[in-house]
Amino acid sequence: MKIKSWLAKPFAGYIYKQIKKSMENAVADQQTIFNQLIKTGAKTEFGKDHDFANIKTHEDFVKRVPIRDYEAFKPYIEKIKEGKHNVLWKGQPIYLAKTSGTTSGVKYIPITKDSIPNHINTARNALLCYMAETGNTKFADGKLIFLSGSPELERVGGIPTGRLSGIVNHHVPKYLRANQLPSYETNCIEEWEEKLDKIVEETMEENMTLISGIPPWMQMYFDRLTEKTGKKIGELFPNFSVMVQGGVNFEPYKAKLYESIGRPVDCIELFPASEGFFAFQDSQKEKGLLLNTHSGIFFEFIPAGEIFNENPARLTLKDVKVGENYAMIINNNAGLWAYNIGDTVKFVSTDPYRIIVSGRTKHYISAFGEHVIGEEVEAALMKAANEDNIHITEFTVAPMIAQDGGKSYHEWFIEFENKPADMAAFAKKIDDNLRAKNVYYEDLIGGNILSQLKIAELKKNAFIDYMKSIGKLGGQNKVPRLSNDRKIADELEAFVKKD
């Protein structure tokens, strides 16, 4: 056993015990974090604007601080970008994470001295929990790759600014630097396909043991490696044993990724965002991701059906129930207050508090009153695909509103790895699955208001070419699975396969 894997064992055991303890104290830890946040926040401009000095309870907080998205935070963010101090949190942020929103354009999310450990330590803790549970520490001795954005930072208002993955890259512990790939120079390449070719060149003959990234971009990396070598990933990297992924629902990508690897490897799922690192897979045996209840974030949960209400119910951790869909709201030590991150979650357990990510509050279809969410379309498609042994590369769904007296329907833009023999039968299977999942959709189809969904088959690499055409290929960018309008659908029309 080499020195890194040998030293990792006792450290993993120590951290694992701490995390087990925090599982038992989750509700109490949340109350402590709430009190600390309010105390510090009271001295900020935001805190003074919202009377933090008189907040004693969560009920007091709810009365004074409404739910906000990024647009509502913008006036405060603009002051931070101008170089002002004590706006949302004490002092100034140490970084601004630059990210592109689906509705807000470029977003600048503050990361403070107090919040950076949440981003750094959570990924570490996920790996240490895995080591402690499985006993696999050997991967720490091999080469590790993190498919991420450029670590090069600009300055905005004197604050270092860049993509979150690039910022985090500056905080990789020294003991892992020698193991980390790709090189710093390659990581700084902005053009994704050029960068991918360099990553393949740098890694194809190395002892890769851990590979991490967003599933669609990992798949691109695997495809390039196989094109170059003619080998499955598991054969090319015989000691590859851990895949770390997050950013999108893994299920639609899972079958193809494992087929590309050619053998089983362990998988660790993460739930990070520029606004915070919210949850991580702490066990290979249990379903769901452990909510990060002891890491500077106070969580609120709004029943998904109430998210657009003027005064929705705002639940704390002690009030949540297993199986219900909630919009997740965060308050953190970077100065985000009652911030709607746009994700919906479901608890699969409350002892401990484990979640799955069920969708996006802004990614839904309700053009006809059907209230279809991401979790439902993904489940409907994957059930049909698994039954027919069909592999899906990528997909998105949009409403098609009839203009000529015919019936409206949902249009599914799907790029297939291997297409169904009978496309009409496959479409009916998906439709039946969605009807079983969503009572509103069932009523619209059963009531003859909507037609059965229709599939637009896309050309090979359609989504890659589409993302390239809008300047969002690679990094942390991803295609929304659902849209309530035709903006993405209309642009994808150019990539539809012609018979």
Short mmCIF file of C-alpha atoms in Angstrom, two decimals, residues 40-293:
data_model
loop_
_atom_site.label_atom_id
_atom_site.label_comp_id
_atom_site.label_asym_id
_atom_site.label_seq_id
_atom_site.Cartn_x
_atom_site.Cartn_y
_atom_site.Cartn_z
CA THR A 40 -23.55 38.14 11.51
CA GLY A 41 -26.12 39.26 8.94
CA ALA A 42 -27.52 41.93 11.28
CA LYS A 43 -24.38 44.04 10.71
CA THR A 44 -24.75 44.02 6.91
CA GLU A 45 -26.64 46.36 4.62
CA PHE A 46 -29.10 43.56 3.79
CA GLY A 47 -29.58 42.82 7.49
CA LYS A 48 -30.33 46.45 8.30
CA ASP A 49 -32.73 46.69 5.36
CA HIS A 50 -34.62 43.66 6.71
CA ASP A 51 -34.54 44.37 10.47
CA PHE A 52 -32.33 41.41 11.39
CA ALA A 53 -31.77 42.99 14.82
CA ASN A 54 -35.32 41.95 15.79
CA ILE A 55 -35.26 38.43 14.35
CA LYS A 56 -35.35 35.84 17.12
CA THR A 57 -37.12 32.93 15.40
CA HIS A 58 -37.60 31.46 11.94
CA GLU A 59 -41.14 32.89 11.97
CA ASP A 60 -39.66 36.39 12.51
CA PHE A 61 -37.31 35.78 9.59
CA VAL A 62 -40.14 34.66 7.26
CA LYS A 63 -42.09 37.86 8.03
CA ARG A 64 -39.14 40.09 7.17
CA VAL A 65 -37.31 38.31 4.35
CA PRO A 66 -39.26 37.23 1.25
CA ILE A 67 -38.10 34.49 -1.13
CA ARG A 68 -35.76 35.87 -3.79
CA ASP A 69 -34.18 34.68 -6.99
CA TYR A 70 -31.02 36.13 -8.52
CA GLU A 71 -32.85 38.99 -10.25
CA ALA A 72 -34.15 40.26 -6.89
CA PHE A 73 -30.63 40.01 -5.41
CA LYS A 74 -29.03 41.92 -8.27
CA PRO A 75 -29.08 45.39 -6.64
CA TYR A 76 -27.00 44.03 -3.74
CA ILE A 77 -24.69 42.08 -6.05
CA GLU A 78 -24.08 45.23 -8.12
CA LYS A 79 -22.91 47.06 -4.97
CA ILE A 80 -20.47 44.21 -4.24
CA LYS A 81 -19.18 44.45 -7.83
CA GLU A 82 -18.59 48.17 -7.24
CA GLY A 83 -16.25 47.26 -4.38
CA LYS A 84 -18.56 48.02 -1.40
CA HIS A 85 -18.13 46.17 1.91
CA ASN A 86 -20.65 44.60 4.34
CA VAL A 87 -23.39 44.34 1.73
CA LEU A 88 -24.70 40.77 2.09
CA TRP A 89 -22.03 39.39 4.46
CA LYS A 90 -19.26 40.92 6.53
CA GLY A 91 -16.43 42.48 4.53
CA GLN A 92 -16.13 41.51 0.88
CA PRO A 93 -16.41 38.10 -0.81
CA ILE A 94 -13.05 36.46 -1.54
CA TYR A 95 -14.43 35.29 -4.90
CA LEU A 96 -17.35 35.83 -7.23
CA ALA A 97 -18.47 32.63 -8.96
CA LYS A 98 -19.53 33.53 -12.49
CA THR A 99 -22.27 31.35 -13.91
CA SER A 100 -24.78 31.60 -16.72
CA GLY A 101 -28.40 31.32 -15.65
CA THR A 102 -31.21 30.19 -17.92
CA THR A 103 -33.19 33.39 -17.28
CA SER A 104 -30.80 35.89 -15.68
CA GLY A 105 -27.88 35.87 -18.12
CA VAL A 106 -24.53 35.97 -16.33
CA LYS A 107 -24.81 35.61 -12.56
CA TYR A 108 -22.18 36.58 -9.97
CA ILE A 109 -22.50 34.51 -6.80
CA PRO A 110 -20.48 35.57 -3.73
CA ILE A 111 -18.12 33.13 -2.04
CA THR A 112 -16.73 34.31 1.29
CA LYS A 113 -13.92 33.27 3.60
CA ASP A 114 -16.61 31.62 5.74
CA SER A 115 -18.34 29.79 2.86
CA ILE A 116 -15.32 28.44 0.92
CA PRO A 117 -14.87 25.45 3.32
CA ASN A 118 -18.38 24.30 2.35
CA HIS A 119 -17.29 24.01 -1.29
CA ILE A 120 -13.90 22.43 -0.58
CA ASN A 121 -14.60 20.10 2.34
CA THR A 122 -17.83 18.57 1.05
CA ALA A 123 -16.21 16.97 -2.01
CA ARG A 124 -13.42 15.72 0.25
CA ASN A 125 -15.95 14.33 2.74
CA ALA A 126 -17.79 12.42 0.00
CA LEU A 127 -14.55 10.65 -0.95
CA LEU A 128 -13.62 9.98 2.68
CA CYS A 129 -17.07 8.50 3.44
CA TYR A 130 -16.62 6.25 0.43
CA MET A 131 -13.18 5.16 1.66
CA ALA A 132 -14.43 4.49 5.19
CA GLU A 133 -17.44 2.46 4.03
CA THR A 134 -15.81 0.44 1.23
CA GLY A 135 -12.20 0.24 2.35
CA ASN A 136 -11.10 1.28 -1.17
CA THR A 137 -8.26 3.77 -0.69
CA LYS A 138 -6.04 2.57 -3.55
CA PHE A 139 -7.43 5.15 -5.98
CA ALA A 140 -5.68 7.87 -3.95
CA ASP A 141 -2.35 6.59 -5.30
CA GLY A 142 -3.30 6.89 -8.97
CA LYS A 143 -4.14 9.79 -11.26
CA LEU A 144 -7.36 11.74 -10.67
CA ILE A 145 -9.13 13.85 -13.26
CA PHE A 146 -11.65 16.61 -12.62
CA LEU A 147 -13.33 17.78 -15.85
CA SER A 148 -13.86 21.42 -14.96
CA GLY A 149 -13.86 25.01 -16.15
CA SER A 150 -10.79 27.18 -16.53
CA PRO A 151 -9.00 28.13 -13.28
CA GLU A 152 -8.02 31.50 -14.78
CA LEU A 153 -9.72 34.32 -12.86
CA GLU A 154 -10.52 37.92 -13.77
CA ARG A 155 -11.22 40.71 -11.28
CA VAL A 156 -14.60 42.36 -10.80
CA GLY A 157 -14.67 45.16 -8.24
CA GLY A 158 -11.25 43.97 -7.16
CA ILE A 159 -12.62 40.47 -6.41
CA PRO A 160 -11.20 37.37 -8.18
CA THR A 161 -14.00 36.08 -10.43
CA GLY A 162 -14.45 32.92 -12.49
CA ARG A 163 -16.28 29.62 -12.79
CA LEU A 164 -16.84 27.75 -9.54
CA SER A 165 -14.96 24.66 -10.74
CA GLY A 166 -12.02 26.91 -11.66
CA ILE A 167 -12.10 28.61 -8.24
CA VAL A 168 -12.19 25.26 -6.44
CA ASN A 169 -9.23 24.13 -8.55
CA HIS A 170 -7.09 26.67 -6.67
CA HIS A 171 -7.94 24.90 -3.41
CA VAL A 172 -7.03 21.32 -4.34
CA PRO A 173 -4.86 20.11 -1.40
CA LYS A 174 -1.11 19.99 -2.08
CA TYR A 175 -0.98 16.25 -1.41
CA LEU A 176 -3.33 15.70 -4.40
CA ARG A 177 -1.68 18.14 -6.80
CA ALA A 178 0.84 15.59 -8.05
CA ASN A 179 -2.03 13.18 -8.82
CA GLN A 180 -4.29 15.72 -10.51
CA LEU A 181 -4.92 15.89 -14.24
CA PRO A 182 -5.22 17.61 -16.64
CA SER A 183 -2.32 20.05 -16.37
CA TYR A 184 -2.98 23.64 -15.35
CA GLU A 185 -2.18 24.84 -18.89
CA THR A 186 -4.70 22.44 -20.43
CA ASN A 187 -7.34 23.37 -17.86
CA CYS A 188 -6.99 27.00 -18.92
CA ILE A 189 -8.03 26.27 -22.53
CA GLU A 190 -11.45 27.87 -23.05
CA GLU A 191 -12.49 26.11 -26.27
CA TRP A 192 -14.01 22.83 -25.08
CA GLU A 193 -13.17 20.52 -27.99
CA GLU A 194 -9.56 21.73 -28.13
CA LYS A 195 -9.35 21.24 -24.38
CA LEU A 196 -10.89 17.76 -24.61
CA ASP A 197 -8.33 16.66 -27.20
CA LYS A 198 -5.51 17.85 -24.92
CA ILE A 199 -7.05 16.07 -21.92
CA VAL A 200 -7.23 12.82 -23.92
CA GLU A 201 -3.60 13.27 -24.99
CA GLU A 202 -2.45 13.88 -21.39
CA THR A 203 -4.43 11.05 -19.78
CA MET A 204 -4.66 8.13 -22.22
CA GLU A 205 -1.43 6.51 -21.06
CA GLU A 206 -1.72 7.40 -17.37
CA ASN A 207 -2.88 5.27 -14.44
CA MET A 208 -6.31 6.88 -14.11
CA THR A 209 -8.09 5.72 -10.94
CA LEU A 210 -10.77 8.40 -10.39
CA ILE A 211 -12.71 10.35 -13.05
CA SER A 212 -15.04 13.21 -12.10
CA GLY A 213 -17.33 15.56 -14.00
CA ILE A 214 -20.83 16.29 -15.31
CA PRO A 215 -22.13 13.09 -17.00
CA PRO A 216 -22.55 14.44 -20.57
CA TRP A 217 -19.01 15.82 -20.59
CA MET A 218 -17.59 12.62 -19.08
CA GLN A 219 -19.32 10.76 -21.90
CA MET A 220 -17.63 13.01 -24.47
CA TYR A 221 -14.27 12.29 -22.80
CA PHE A 222 -14.93 8.54 -22.86
CA ASP A 223 -16.02 8.66 -26.52
CA ARG A 224 -12.83 10.50 -27.55
CA LEU A 225 -10.65 8.04 -25.64
CA THR A 226 -12.33 5.07 -27.32
CA GLU A 227 -12.09 6.71 -30.77
CA LYS A 228 -8.37 7.25 -30.20
CA THR A 229 -7.49 3.86 -28.70
CA GLY A 230 -10.23 1.46 -29.79
CA LYS A 231 -10.55 0.34 -26.15
CA LYS A 232 -13.28 0.49 -23.53
CA ILE A 233 -12.42 2.83 -20.65
CA GLY A 234 -12.19 -0.02 -18.13
CA GLU A 235 -9.62 -1.77 -20.33
CA LEU A 236 -7.67 1.41 -21.05
CA PHE A 237 -7.56 2.28 -17.33
CA PRO A 238 -7.48 -1.08 -15.49
CA ASN A 239 -7.21 0.60 -12.07
CA PHE A 240 -10.10 3.04 -12.67
CA SER A 241 -12.47 2.29 -9.77
CA VAL A 242 -14.32 5.50 -8.80
CA MET A 243 -16.51 7.77 -10.90
CA VAL A 244 -17.67 11.04 -9.29
CA GLN A 245 -20.55 12.86 -10.93
CA GLY A 246 -23.14 15.57 -10.35
CA GLY A 247 -24.84 18.56 -11.93
CA VAL A 248 -27.60 16.64 -13.73
CA ASN A 249 -29.74 13.57 -13.09
CA PHE A 250 -27.44 10.58 -13.62
CA GLU A 251 -30.08 8.05 -14.74
CA PRO A 252 -30.42 9.08 -18.42
CA TYR A 253 -26.62 8.87 -18.84
CA LYS A 254 -25.91 5.86 -16.64
CA ALA A 255 -26.36 2.99 -19.11
CA LYS A 256 -24.21 4.55 -21.82
CA LEU A 257 -21.45 5.60 -19.41
CA TYR A 258 -21.19 2.09 -17.96
CA GLU A 259 -21.29 0.59 -21.42
CA SER A 260 -18.37 2.86 -22.38
CA ILE A 261 -16.46 1.71 -19.30
CA GLY A 262 -17.25 -1.95 -19.97
CA ARG A 263 -17.22 -3.10 -16.35
CA PRO A 264 -18.59 -2.00 -12.97
CA VAL A 265 -17.01 0.92 -11.10
CA ASP A 266 -18.26 2.61 -7.95
CA CYS A 267 -20.08 5.91 -8.40
CA ILE A 268 -20.29 8.86 -6.00
CA GLU A 269 -22.96 11.49 -6.69
CA LEU A 270 -22.61 15.13 -5.61
CA PHE A 271 -25.02 18.09 -5.48
CA PRO A 272 -22.85 21.21 -5.85
CA ALA A 273 -23.75 24.66 -7.19
CA SER A 274 -22.15 28.09 -7.18
CA GLU A 275 -24.51 28.99 -4.31
CA GLY A 276 -23.29 26.12 -2.13
CA PHE A 277 -22.48 22.43 -1.88
CA PHE A 278 -25.83 21.09 -0.70
CA ALA A 279 -25.55 17.31 -0.49
CA PHE A 280 -23.38 14.31 -1.28
CA GLN A 281 -23.62 10.55 -1.50
CA ASP A 282 -22.28 9.25 1.78
CA SER A 283 -23.08 5.57 1.23
CA GLN A 284 -22.91 3.03 -1.59
CA LYS A 285 -25.66 1.04 0.17
CA GLU A 286 -28.32 3.67 0.88
CA LYS A 287 -30.43 5.64 -1.59
CA GLY A 288 -30.09 9.41 -1.84
CA LEU A 289 -27.64 12.16 -0.96
CA LEU A 290 -26.90 13.26 2.60
CA LEU A 291 -28.06 16.86 3.12
CA ASN A 292 -25.21 19.11 4.23
CA THR A 293 -26.82 20.28 7.49
#
